[in-house]
Amino acid sequence: STLLLPQMIGHARAAELILFGEPFDADTALDAGLITGICDDAETLDHAYARAVKLASQPPAAVRLTKKLLKKDYLDKLQQVIIDEGALFVERLSSPEAIEALSAFMEKRAPDFSKFD
């Protein structure tokens, strides 16, 4: 999201990830603050289960209220950004750039966006 990612990792890093759209690995996600840790594939389920058990052992009302407070400032804005992003996405689906991207994909070639301003 163009709202949440800059809040999480800062504008410069968010812009780089969103504008270039390149894949990134777990180390990059950890360095950017998108994730809080990395574990081996074999440990993933056990780690997730242990964290869920620990969270479930906390006072339920306190957990709910804390989550509410953590989300409070951006929920209304998030809803509007989702609407705005969706509208722009639908609009752009029929753009010359999107047609070129789809044609290039179907023709197994790199898209040429040089003719668009």
XYZ file of C-alpha atoms in Angstrom:
117
model
C 0.000 0.000 0.000
C 1.163 3.477 -0.768
C 0.004 4.464 2.710
C 1.307 1.686 4.929
C 4.653 0.866 3.354
C 6.112 4.389 3.723
C 4.905 4.444 7.343
C 6.594 1.116 8.006
C 9.926 1.550 6.248
C 10.196 5.211 5.288
C 9.442 7.028 2.053
C 12.731 6.377 0.251
C 12.737 2.611 0.764
C 9.011 2.340 0.038
C 9.418 4.335 -3.173
C 12.248 2.073 -4.302
C 10.247 -1.107 -3.665
C 7.011 0.192 -5.194
C 8.444 2.043 -8.192
C 10.881 -0.658 -9.287
C 8.644 -3.599 -8.368
C 11.622 -5.909 -8.090
C 11.504 -9.090 -6.031
C 13.443 -9.039 -2.774
C 14.602 -11.676 -0.341
C 13.984 -12.204 3.358
C 17.222 -10.463 4.352
C 16.136 -7.320 2.505
C 12.688 -7.502 4.125
C 14.302 -7.874 7.553
C 16.700 -4.988 6.928
C 13.805 -2.765 5.790
C 11.726 -3.635 8.851
C 8.981 -5.418 6.918
C 9.501 -8.569 8.966
C 10.776 -9.084 12.497
C 12.779 -12.241 11.967
C 13.822 -15.095 9.728
C 13.768 -18.788 10.547
C 14.623 -21.944 8.662
C 11.831 -23.525 6.631
C 11.773 -26.513 8.960
C 11.235 -24.242 11.980
C 8.552 -21.980 10.502
C 5.458 -23.812 11.717
C 6.863 -24.410 15.211
C 7.939 -20.780 15.499
C 4.539 -19.480 14.350
C 2.744 -21.823 16.749
C 4.926 -20.757 19.696
C 4.264 -17.070 18.955
C 0.513 -17.722 18.646
C 0.469 -19.582 21.971
C 2.354 -16.739 23.653
C -0.026 -14.138 22.224
C -3.054 -16.216 23.226
C -1.753 -16.318 26.813
C -1.991 -12.526 27.102
C -5.099 -10.862 28.565
C -7.616 -10.876 25.669
C -9.114 -7.439 26.338
C -5.666 -5.865 26.609
C -4.625 -7.449 23.303
C -7.805 -6.224 21.560
C -7.440 -2.694 22.935
C -3.753 -2.542 22.062
C -4.479 -3.640 18.494
C -7.237 -1.029 18.298
C -4.872 1.702 19.479
C -2.147 0.597 17.071
C -4.572 0.854 14.140
C -6.547 3.903 15.296
C -4.720 6.663 13.457
C -4.733 5.191 9.997
C -7.897 3.114 9.523
C -10.011 5.875 7.978
C -7.154 7.044 5.797
C -6.353 3.445 4.824
C -9.901 2.870 3.616
C -9.710 5.954 1.384
C -6.279 4.991 0.030
C -7.568 1.510 -0.853
C -10.475 3.095 -2.747
C -8.125 5.524 -4.529
C -5.584 2.816 -5.401
C -8.330 0.527 -6.711
C -9.833 3.243 -8.898
C -6.447 4.127 -10.377
C -5.633 0.457 -10.954
C -8.871 -0.127 -12.863
C -8.316 3.057 -14.856
C -4.768 2.051 -15.766
C -5.773 -1.449 -16.943
C -6.928 0.009 -20.253
C -3.982 2.396 -20.648
C -1.555 2.142 -23.570
C 1.180 1.179 -21.080
C -0.875 -1.737 -19.727
C -1.665 -2.903 -23.255
C 2.044 -2.784 -24.107
C 2.931 -4.687 -20.920
C 0.375 -7.414 -21.633
C 1.391 -7.657 -25.294
C 5.040 -7.950 -24.323
C 4.226 -10.656 -21.788
C 2.209 -12.654 -24.317
C 4.957 -12.237 -26.919
C 7.655 -13.177 -24.376
C 9.577 -9.949 -24.872
C 10.566 -7.001 -22.704
C 8.022 -4.172 -22.776
C 9.036 -0.942 -24.485
C 7.668 2.019 -22.558
C 9.926 4.574 -24.304
C 7.097 5.881 -26.499
C 4.947 6.881 -23.513
C 5.318 10.106 -21.536
